Amino acid sequence: MLGTIWINTGLALLAFVVTFGVAWVSNVWLVSLERAGVAFLLFFLAAFPIRWLFGLIAPPSEPASTAVDADGAGSAESPGSTHPTGEQVEDSDEQDSFTPLTFAQPERNPLTEDPTTVAEVIRRLSDE
């Protein structure tokens, strides 16, 4: 089964809040609370088969494990580290190839009109 019981609880709480809010508009608070409780129960129980179906559809994810000898020492087969996908990664190449992203400064557009001329035009138009 995919996920934990917290998924069921979260989905049920969401259904509780939405149902209570919608029912509150046209019912008294006790009826709204009762309907929200029923929605909580139904959504909590309906999440179990949904999680089970998602568990069948989704491939199982296996945690990345490192090779450990019987004496507890790590495997000496690779000088570099291994990527979570299982690929061999050289430490020095990975660290040296990083370059930070830099942005060019945008060019400023020069003013096409003098601000004092624009101000005088606005004054003349507002006087008319």
Short mmCIF file of C-alpha atoms in Angstrom, two decimals:
data_model
loop_
_atom_site.label_atom_id
_atom_site.label_comp_id
_atom_site.label_asym_id
_atom_site.label_seq_id
_atom_site.Cartn_x
_atom_site.Cartn_y
_atom_site.Cartn_z
CA MET A 1 0.00 0.00 0.00
CA LEU A 2 1.35 3.38 -0.98
CA GLY A 3 1.76 6.06 1.70
CA THR A 4 0.79 6.08 5.35
CA ILE A 5 -2.30 6.54 7.47
CA TRP A 6 -1.59 10.29 7.50
CA ILE A 7 -2.69 10.46 3.87
CA ASN A 8 -6.06 9.03 4.87
CA THR A 9 -6.34 11.44 7.79
CA GLY A 10 -5.36 14.47 5.71
CA LEU A 11 -7.82 13.64 2.97
CA ALA A 12 -10.56 13.03 5.54
CA LEU A 13 -9.84 16.32 7.35
CA LEU A 14 -9.99 18.19 4.07
CA ALA A 15 -13.37 16.59 3.31
CA PHE A 16 -14.55 17.42 6.86
CA VAL A 17 -13.67 21.11 6.54
CA VAL A 18 -15.13 21.51 3.06
CA THR A 19 -18.34 19.66 3.93
CA PHE A 20 -18.78 21.59 7.18
CA GLY A 21 -18.26 24.90 5.38
CA VAL A 22 -20.71 24.10 2.61
CA ALA A 23 -23.32 22.65 4.96
CA TRP A 24 -23.02 25.57 7.39
CA VAL A 25 -24.45 27.92 4.76
CA SER A 26 -27.87 26.26 4.65
CA ASN A 27 -28.13 24.20 7.87
CA VAL A 28 -27.81 24.58 11.61
CA TRP A 29 -24.41 23.81 13.12
CA LEU A 30 -25.40 20.41 14.51
CA VAL A 31 -26.57 19.09 11.14
CA SER A 32 -23.47 20.57 9.50
CA LEU A 33 -21.26 18.86 12.06
CA GLU A 34 -23.04 15.54 11.53
CA ARG A 35 -22.66 15.71 7.76
CA ALA A 36 -19.01 16.70 8.08
CA GLY A 37 -18.41 13.72 10.39
CA VAL A 38 -19.97 11.36 7.86
CA ALA A 39 -17.81 12.88 5.12
CA PHE A 40 -14.72 12.42 7.30
CA LEU A 41 -15.54 8.75 7.85
CA LEU A 42 -16.33 8.06 4.19
CA PHE A 43 -13.21 9.77 2.85
CA PHE A 44 -11.01 8.11 5.48
CA LEU A 45 -12.29 4.67 4.51
CA ALA A 46 -12.28 5.40 0.76
CA ALA A 47 -8.61 6.35 0.88
CA PHE A 48 -7.60 2.75 1.72
CA PRO A 49 -8.60 1.19 -1.61
CA ILE A 50 -7.29 4.23 -3.48
CA ARG A 51 -3.88 3.88 -1.79
CA TRP A 52 -3.92 0.15 -2.53
CA LEU A 53 -4.60 0.78 -6.24
CA PHE A 54 -1.84 3.38 -6.44
CA GLY A 55 0.46 0.86 -4.77
CA LEU A 56 -0.30 -1.66 -7.51
CA ILE A 57 0.15 0.85 -10.33
CA ALA A 58 3.27 2.64 -9.06
CA PRO A 59 6.51 0.68 -9.18
CA PRO A 60 8.04 0.00 -5.77
CA SER A 61 10.85 2.39 -4.95
CA GLU A 62 13.92 0.71 -3.53
CA PRO A 63 16.19 2.77 -1.28
CA ALA A 64 19.73 3.32 -2.53
CA SER A 65 22.04 0.97 -0.66
CA THR A 66 25.81 0.99 -0.45
CA ALA A 67 27.88 -2.16 -0.71
CA VAL A 68 29.24 -3.12 2.71
CA ASP A 69 31.65 -5.97 3.36
CA ALA A 70 31.22 -8.45 6.18
CA ASP A 71 33.69 -6.55 8.37
CA GLY A 72 31.66 -3.33 7.98
CA ALA A 73 34.06 -1.54 5.66
CA GLY A 74 32.78 -0.02 2.46
CA SER A 75 33.46 -1.53 -0.93
CA ALA A 76 36.81 -0.58 -2.45
CA GLU A 77 35.75 -1.11 -6.06
CA SER A 78 35.30 2.54 -7.04
CA PRO A 79 37.56 5.53 -6.38
CA GLY A 80 34.72 8.01 -6.95
CA SER A 81 31.27 8.19 -5.43
CA THR A 82 28.13 6.63 -6.82
CA HIS A 83 25.13 8.66 -7.92
CA PRO A 84 21.70 7.64 -6.49
CA THR A 85 20.89 6.24 -9.94
CA GLY A 86 23.85 3.90 -9.64
CA GLU A 87 26.13 5.75 -12.07
CA GLN A 88 29.80 6.25 -11.33
CA VAL A 89 30.61 9.91 -10.65
CA GLU A 90 34.08 11.31 -10.28
CA ASP A 91 34.22 13.79 -7.40
CA SER A 92 36.75 16.23 -8.88
CA ASP A 93 35.02 16.51 -12.28
CA GLU A 94 31.63 17.11 -10.69
CA GLN A 95 32.86 19.88 -8.38
CA ASP A 96 35.13 21.64 -10.90
CA SER A 97 32.53 21.83 -13.65
CA PHE A 98 30.12 24.04 -11.64
CA THR A 99 29.77 27.62 -12.83
CA PRO A 100 27.19 29.94 -11.27
CA LEU A 101 24.50 31.46 -13.44
CA THR A 102 25.04 35.14 -14.20
CA PHE A 103 22.64 37.54 -15.85
CA ALA A 104 23.60 40.46 -18.08
CA GLN A 105 22.43 43.86 -16.93
CA PRO A 106 19.56 45.20 -19.05
CA GLU A 107 20.30 48.30 -21.08
CA ARG A 108 18.54 51.47 -20.10
CA ASN A 109 16.46 53.20 -22.74
CA PRO A 110 17.31 56.87 -23.08
CA LEU A 111 14.46 59.32 -22.59
CA THR A 112 13.00 60.46 -25.89
CA GLU A 113 11.37 63.58 -24.44
CA ASP A 114 12.70 66.10 -21.97
CA PRO A 115 10.81 65.84 -18.63
CA THR A 116 10.41 69.64 -18.36
CA THR A 117 8.78 69.77 -21.80
CA VAL A 118 6.36 67.01 -20.85
CA ALA A 119 5.48 68.82 -17.61
CA GLU A 120 4.74 72.08 -19.48
CA VAL A 121 2.50 70.26 -21.97
CA ILE A 122 0.52 68.68 -19.15
CA ARG A 123 0.12 72.06 -17.43
CA ARG A 124 -1.19 73.64 -20.64
CA LEU A 125 -3.65 70.79 -21.23
CA SER A 126 -4.97 70.92 -17.67
CA ASP A 127 -5.57 74.73 -17.89
CA GLU A 128 -7.82 74.46 -20.93
#
